[in-house]
Short mmCIF file of C-alpha atoms in Angstrom, two decimals:
data_model
loop_
_atom_site.label_atom_id
_atom_site.label_comp_id
_atom_site.label_asym_id
_atom_site.label_seq_id
_atom_site.Cartn_x
_atom_site.Cartn_y
_atom_site.Cartn_z
CA MET A 624 -13.41 0.37 35.26
CA TRP A 625 -10.87 0.43 32.53
CA VAL A 626 -11.03 -2.23 29.62
CA LEU A 627 -8.17 -2.41 27.39
CA GLY A 628 -9.01 -3.97 24.07
CA MET A 629 -6.38 -5.00 20.75
CA ASP A 630 -7.14 -5.93 17.44
CA THR A 631 -4.53 -7.27 15.16
CA SER A 632 -6.44 -9.43 12.87
CA CYS A 633 -5.05 -7.84 9.70
CA ASP A 634 -2.89 -5.05 8.82
CA ASP A 635 -3.87 -2.49 11.28
CA THR A 636 -2.40 -2.31 14.88
CA GLY A 637 -5.65 -1.30 17.01
CA VAL A 638 -5.43 -0.20 20.73
CA GLY A 639 -8.22 1.02 22.38
CA LEU A 640 -9.14 1.93 26.12
CA VAL A 641 -12.91 2.20 27.24
CA GLN A 642 -13.74 3.55 30.62
CA ASP A 643 -17.57 2.42 31.84
CA GLY A 644 -18.29 1.66 28.37
CA GLU A 645 -17.06 5.10 26.95
CA VAL A 646 -14.54 5.27 24.70
CA ARG A 647 -11.13 7.14 25.78
CA VAL A 648 -8.49 6.17 23.70
CA ASN A 649 -8.44 4.96 20.30
CA LEU A 650 -5.20 4.63 18.52
CA VAL A 651 -4.20 2.70 15.18
CA ALA A 652 -0.99 2.18 13.58
CA GLY A 653 -1.66 1.82 9.79
CA GLN A 654 0.42 -0.31 7.53
CA VAL A 655 -0.49 1.26 4.04
CA ARG A 656 2.77 2.02 2.82
CA LEU A 657 4.28 -1.02 3.53
CA HIS A 658 1.24 -2.91 1.53
CA GLU A 659 0.36 -0.39 -1.09
CA ALA A 660 3.14 -1.51 -3.77
CA TYR A 661 1.54 -5.23 -3.65
CA GLY A 662 -2.25 -3.87 -4.01
CA GLY A 663 -3.01 -5.82 -0.62
CA VAL A 664 -2.04 -7.16 2.48
CA VAL A 665 1.06 -9.54 2.79
CA PRO A 666 0.52 -11.49 5.91
CA GLU A 667 3.85 -12.24 6.75
CA LEU A 668 4.72 -8.32 6.49
CA ALA A 669 1.43 -7.29 8.79
CA SER A 670 2.59 -9.89 11.62
CA ARG A 671 6.45 -8.26 11.69
CA GLU A 672 4.73 -5.09 11.65
CA HIS A 673 2.35 -5.95 14.49
CA LEU A 674 5.32 -6.98 16.68
CA LYS A 675 7.19 -4.00 16.09
CA ALA A 676 4.00 -1.42 16.78
CA LEU A 677 2.21 -2.97 19.78
CA PRO A 678 4.01 -2.39 22.83
CA ALA A 679 4.64 1.08 22.16
CA LEU A 680 1.10 1.58 21.18
CA VAL A 681 -0.45 0.14 24.12
CA GLN A 682 2.35 2.17 26.16
CA ARG A 683 1.12 5.52 24.45
CA ALA A 684 -2.40 4.50 25.11
CA LEU A 685 -2.01 4.14 28.96
CA ALA A 686 -0.18 7.29 28.74
CA GLU A 687 -2.79 9.13 26.80
CA ALA A 688 -5.44 7.92 29.28
CA GLY A 689 -3.39 8.68 32.43
CA ILE A 690 -3.44 5.53 33.83
CA GLY A 691 -1.11 2.64 34.39
CA PRO A 692 -1.24 -1.21 33.51
CA GLN A 693 -2.30 -1.99 37.04
CA ASP A 694 -5.19 0.73 36.57
CA LEU A 695 -6.60 -1.96 34.07
CA ASP A 696 -9.69 -4.01 35.46
CA LEU A 697 -10.04 -6.00 32.06
CA ILE A 698 -8.19 -6.91 29.17
CA ALA A 699 -9.44 -8.12 25.75
CA ALA A 700 -7.95 -8.99 22.09
CA THR A 701 -9.08 -10.47 18.63
CA ARG A 702 -9.28 -13.93 18.72
CA GLY A 703 -10.42 -14.46 14.87
CA PRO A 704 -11.42 -14.83 12.12
CA GLY A 705 -8.10 -13.05 10.30
CA LEU A 706 -4.88 -13.74 9.36
CA ILE A 707 -3.35 -16.15 12.22
CA GLY A 708 0.01 -14.76 12.27
CA ALA A 709 -1.10 -11.28 12.85
CA LEU A 710 -3.72 -12.40 15.33
CA LEU A 711 -1.34 -14.49 17.10
CA VAL A 712 0.56 -11.34 17.97
CA GLY A 713 -1.95 -9.46 19.66
CA TYR A 714 -3.87 -12.17 21.43
CA THR A 715 -0.48 -13.67 23.03
CA PHE A 716 0.65 -10.24 23.78
CA ALA A 717 -3.02 -9.45 25.72
CA LYS A 718 -3.31 -12.68 27.29
CA GLY A 719 0.34 -12.27 28.55
CA LEU A 720 -0.79 -9.09 29.88
CA ALA A 721 -3.76 -10.29 31.47
CA PHE A 722 -2.11 -13.26 33.07
CA ALA A 723 0.98 -10.83 34.58
CA LEU A 724 -1.64 -8.32 35.89
CA ASP A 725 -3.55 -11.43 37.35
CA ARG A 726 -6.91 -9.44 35.17
CA PRO A 727 -9.86 -11.31 33.82
CA PHE A 728 -9.24 -11.94 29.88
CA TYR A 729 -11.59 -11.98 27.13
CA ALA A 730 -11.62 -13.28 23.66
CA ILE A 731 -13.39 -11.30 21.16
CA HIS A 732 -14.74 -11.92 17.86
CA HIS A 733 -13.74 -9.65 15.25
CA LEU A 734 -17.15 -9.44 13.92
CA GLU A 735 -18.72 -9.20 17.41
CA GLY A 736 -16.23 -5.86 17.59
CA HIS A 737 -17.26 -4.19 14.70
CA ILE A 738 -21.31 -4.81 15.80
CA ALA A 739 -20.58 -3.63 18.99
CA ALA A 740 -18.55 -0.29 17.42
CA ALA A 741 -22.17 0.66 15.81
CA TRP A 742 -24.51 -0.60 18.55
CA PRO A 743 -25.90 1.73 20.65
CA GLU A 744 -26.09 1.61 24.67
CA ASP A 745 -30.17 2.08 24.68
CA LEU A 746 -30.83 -0.26 21.59
CA ASN A 747 -32.18 -3.39 22.52
CA PRO A 748 -32.07 -6.41 19.79
CA PRO A 749 -33.26 -8.14 17.76
CA PHE A 750 -32.27 -6.29 14.71
CA LEU A 751 -30.17 -6.74 11.70
CA ALA A 752 -26.60 -5.97 11.49
CA LEU A 753 -24.16 -5.68 7.82
CA VAL A 754 -20.58 -5.81 8.58
CA ALA A 755 -19.05 -4.86 4.82
CA SER A 756 -15.29 -4.63 5.29
CA GLY A 757 -12.20 -5.40 3.38
CA GLY A 758 -12.50 -9.16 4.49
CA HIS A 759 -15.93 -9.56 5.38
CA THR A 760 -19.45 -9.03 3.83
CA HIS A 761 -21.86 -10.64 6.45
CA LEU A 762 -25.61 -9.92 7.16
CA TYR A 763 -26.72 -10.85 11.00
CA GLU A 764 -29.88 -11.07 12.38
CA VAL A 765 -28.74 -10.03 16.01
CA LEU A 766 -31.15 -11.99 18.64
CA ASP A 767 -29.09 -11.08 21.77
CA LEU A 768 -25.37 -10.27 22.70
CA GLY A 769 -23.27 -13.44 22.04
CA ARG A 770 -26.61 -14.66 19.88
CA TYR A 771 -26.38 -14.23 16.04
CA ARG A 772 -27.95 -15.66 12.96
CA LEU A 773 -26.06 -15.59 9.83
CA LEU A 774 -28.79 -14.43 7.07
CA GLY A 775 -26.18 -13.95 4.19
CA ALA A 776 -22.50 -13.68 3.32
CA THR A 777 -20.28 -12.83 0.06
CA ARG A 778 -19.99 -15.87 -1.99
CA ASP A 779 -16.64 -14.21 -3.25
CA ASP A 780 -15.02 -11.15 -2.65
CA ALA A 781 -15.75 -9.03 0.28
CA ALA A 782 -17.38 -5.17 -0.26
CA GLY A 783 -14.42 -3.62 0.55
CA GLU A 784 -12.03 -6.22 -1.05
CA ALA A 785 -13.68 -5.26 -4.34
CA PHE A 786 -13.37 -1.51 -3.91
CA ASP A 787 -9.66 -2.05 -3.46
CA LYS A 788 -9.10 -4.20 -6.37
CA VAL A 789 -11.06 -1.95 -8.48
CA ALA A 790 -9.06 0.93 -7.43
CA ARG A 791 -5.80 -0.86 -8.50
CA LEU A 792 -7.27 -1.46 -11.86
CA LEU A 793 -7.88 2.48 -11.82
CA GLY A 794 -4.33 3.12 -10.94
CA LEU A 795 -5.55 4.79 -7.36
CA GLY A 796 -3.71 4.25 -4.07
CA PHE A 797 -4.69 1.54 -1.31
CA PRO A 798 -6.69 1.08 0.20
CA GLY A 799 -9.10 1.67 -2.30
CA GLY A 800 -12.49 2.49 -0.88
CA PRO A 801 -11.81 6.18 -0.25
CA GLU A 802 -9.84 6.50 -3.30
CA VAL A 803 -12.85 5.30 -5.42
CA GLU A 804 -15.63 7.32 -3.62
CA ARG A 805 -13.34 10.67 -4.03
CA LEU A 806 -12.90 9.77 -7.89
CA ALA A 807 -16.58 8.91 -8.16
CA GLY A 808 -17.64 12.19 -6.88
CA GLU A 809 -15.68 13.98 -9.33
CA ALA A 810 -18.25 12.26 -12.16
CA GLU A 811 -21.63 13.98 -13.47
CA GLU A 812 -22.71 10.28 -14.65
CA ALA A 813 -22.00 6.98 -14.21
CA LEU A 814 -21.34 4.00 -16.60
CA PRO A 815 -23.59 1.19 -16.15
CA PHE A 816 -22.84 -1.71 -14.35
CA PRO A 817 -25.22 -4.64 -13.58
CA VAL A 818 -26.20 -5.35 -9.93
CA PRO A 819 -25.31 -8.48 -8.80
CA LEU A 820 -27.79 -11.25 -7.73
CA ARG A 821 -30.44 -9.13 -8.33
CA ASP A 822 -33.03 -12.29 -9.32
CA GLN A 823 -32.48 -14.32 -5.84
CA GLU A 824 -34.74 -14.96 -3.04
CA GLY A 825 -31.99 -15.20 -0.45
CA TYR A 826 -29.32 -13.09 1.22
CA ASP A 827 -26.32 -13.72 -0.62
CA PHE A 828 -23.51 -11.06 -1.96
CA SER A 829 -21.02 -11.19 -4.83
CA PHE A 830 -19.01 -8.86 -5.75
CA SER A 831 -16.56 -10.59 -8.13
CA GLY A 832 -18.83 -10.03 -11.24
CA LEU A 833 -18.41 -5.81 -10.65
CA LYS A 834 -14.85 -6.20 -10.25
CA THR A 835 -14.61 -8.08 -13.74
CA HIS A 836 -16.82 -5.42 -15.37
CA ALA A 837 -14.67 -2.72 -14.33
CA LEU A 838 -11.80 -4.64 -16.04
CA ARG A 839 -13.68 -4.62 -19.07
CA LEU A 840 -14.33 -0.70 -19.19
CA VAL A 841 -10.70 -0.23 -18.14
CA GLU A 842 -9.32 -2.21 -21.26
CA LYS A 843 -11.86 0.04 -23.52
CA GLY A 844 -10.25 3.18 -21.89
CA LEU A 845 -13.28 4.53 -20.45
CA PRO A 846 -13.63 7.74 -18.41
CA LYS A 847 -11.81 6.49 -14.88
CA ALA A 848 -14.20 8.76 -12.71
CA ALA A 849 -17.45 7.55 -14.30
CA LEU A 850 -16.37 4.22 -14.26
CA ALA A 851 -15.61 4.57 -10.52
CA LYS A 852 -19.22 6.37 -10.07
CA GLY A 853 -20.98 3.36 -11.77
CA PHE A 854 -18.95 0.80 -9.89
CA GLN A 855 -19.90 2.41 -6.48
CA GLU A 856 -23.80 2.92 -6.98
CA ALA A 857 -24.00 -0.66 -8.62
CA ALA A 858 -21.99 -1.98 -5.26
CA ILE A 859 -24.38 0.08 -2.66
CA ALA A 860 -27.41 -0.90 -4.61
CA HIS A 861 -26.50 -4.49 -4.13
CA LEU A 862 -25.57 -4.09 -0.67
CA ALA A 863 -28.91 -2.27 -0.18
CA GLU A 864 -31.38 -4.50 -1.98
CA VAL A 865 -30.04 -7.56 0.03
CA VAL A 866 -30.56 -5.88 3.55
CA LEU A 867 -33.82 -4.42 2.55
CA ARG A 868 -35.03 -7.80 1.35
CA ALA A 869 -34.15 -9.26 4.43
CA ALA A 870 -35.66 -6.50 6.57
CA LYS A 871 -38.93 -7.14 4.49
CA ASN A 872 -38.83 -10.89 5.22
CA THR A 873 -37.76 -10.48 8.89
CA GLY A 874 -39.90 -7.60 9.95
CA HIS A 875 -36.76 -5.75 11.53
CA THR A 876 -36.89 -2.02 11.10
CA THR A 877 -33.47 -1.44 12.78
CA LEU A 878 -30.33 -1.77 11.28
CA LEU A 879 -26.52 -1.19 12.39
CA VAL A 880 -24.13 -0.83 9.42
CA ALA A 881 -20.49 -1.72 10.67
CA GLY A 882 -17.00 -2.19 8.88
CA GLY A 883 -14.67 0.05 6.86
CA VAL A 884 -16.97 0.04 4.08
CA ALA A 885 -19.76 1.87 6.72
CA ALA A 886 -17.76 5.17 6.31
CA ASN A 887 -18.51 5.48 2.40
CA ARG A 888 -20.70 8.19 2.51
CA ALA A 889 -22.76 7.41 -0.68
CA LEU A 890 -24.11 4.19 1.44
CA GLN A 891 -24.67 6.18 4.35
CA GLU A 892 -27.09 8.19 2.29
CA ARG A 893 -28.75 5.21 0.59
CA PHE A 894 -29.26 3.46 3.89
CA LYS A 895 -30.70 6.61 5.48
CA GLU A 896 -33.34 7.00 2.87
CA ALA A 897 -34.45 3.45 2.71
CA GLY A 898 -36.90 3.88 5.60
CA LEU A 899 -35.12 2.07 8.45
CA GLN A 900 -33.53 3.08 11.79
CA VAL A 901 -29.81 3.03 11.04
CA PHE A 902 -26.88 3.34 13.04
CA PHE A 903 -23.52 3.58 11.86
CA PRO A 904 -19.84 3.63 14.06
CA PRO A 905 -18.73 6.99 15.14
CA ARG A 906 -15.99 8.26 13.16
CA GLY A 907 -13.02 6.46 13.49
CA LEU A 908 -14.31 3.07 14.93
CA SER A 909 -15.64 2.14 11.55
CA GLN A 910 -11.88 0.12 10.29
CA ASP A 911 -10.51 -1.82 12.24
CA ASN A 912 -9.62 -0.70 15.98
CA GLY A 913 -8.76 -1.83 19.55
CA ALA A 914 -11.39 0.14 21.07
CA MET A 915 -14.46 -1.91 19.56
CA ILE A 916 -12.70 -5.22 21.09
CA ALA A 917 -12.60 -3.10 24.17
CA LEU A 918 -16.34 -2.28 24.00
CA ALA A 919 -17.62 -6.07 22.98
CA ALA A 920 -15.74 -7.28 26.22
CA TRP A 921 -17.29 -4.44 28.30
CA ARG A 922 -20.29 -5.71 27.04
CA ARG A 923 -19.84 -9.29 27.53
CA TYR A 924 -18.43 -8.14 31.25
CA ARG A 925 -21.73 -6.53 31.99
CA ARG A 926 -23.99 -8.97 31.12
CA GLY A 927 -22.08 -11.84 33.05
CA PHE A 928 -20.26 -13.56 30.41
CA PRO A 929 -17.42 -15.41 32.07
CA PRO A 930 -13.99 -14.54 31.33
CA SER A 931 -11.99 -16.67 28.68
CA PRO A 932 -9.28 -19.11 29.40
CA LEU A 933 -5.78 -18.28 28.84
CA SER A 934 -5.25 -21.51 27.15
CA LEU A 935 -7.41 -20.84 24.22
CA GLY A 936 -5.80 -20.27 21.36
CA ALA A 937 -6.23 -17.48 18.20
CA THR A 938 -8.36 -19.04 14.96
CA ALA A 939 -8.31 -17.58 11.38
CA TYR A 940 -11.86 -19.15 10.98
CA TRP A 941 -14.28 -18.81 13.49
CA PRO A 942 -17.94 -18.37 12.96
CA LEU A 943 -19.82 -15.69 14.73
CA GLU A 944 -23.30 -17.59 14.85
CA GLY A 945 -24.30 -18.32 18.23
CA PRO A 946 -27.16 -20.24 19.59
#
């Protein structure tokens, strides 16, 4: 069974093909050069680039898999959340293709896609799932497929967004996560950063204070590598403290870490040392991509979830919580 998944929720055009639950093709057309001059994603430019890239990317994915459109059994796309203009490009393309081929269509939540990318086939819920990316920092209790309880989320910047902004302060490239991680690796010592919300009892995140502290250190002309290392250590400590508090209070011993920030090696090491059973997405599936959307649709199909109506529209805001 072949599943075609598309994700155009932000600035990456993602197209993936999954066969019987296995990723066969995962193509992503990035827009880094388009947006790096602005230090962040410009929604209108992102939407127009999706329009250019998506048709050719779908054709290329089918060619790499050695199949044609008629061989597709299921088509899925990200419905939300995300940039509404960008979402509409992939979502309407996928719905149109499903209609033309008379195939079932599944509207997939972007964060469920990220969770699906890190979710091993043989892992049964309940467990915790942290999604940390440029647009999201959410901690969920996964009760079952389609049933998620939000434990906490960021009050301000997302984790990946904070990495991008600090990278810009340091004169580094975009996206900032890999650049900050690279520069932090050059430092022997880290400049001190306060860990946010250390005294809280709940599961909220906050990264705007780290960004402000980084600005003050930059203004003082302190070493950039030590600054990057200090920022990264504080951000990771904050993520880990909140997650470990949730694990202790809920009794869960299994954690999925998904989203672009999950690719950070220092973060991976911190969670591996935490005493939990931790799962990360395979290489290439941590950033936004279409394969994760196809995986989520495959899981829903196998569990008997009905297809989505083609009349359903994209949405910029769409809470993941389920009953």
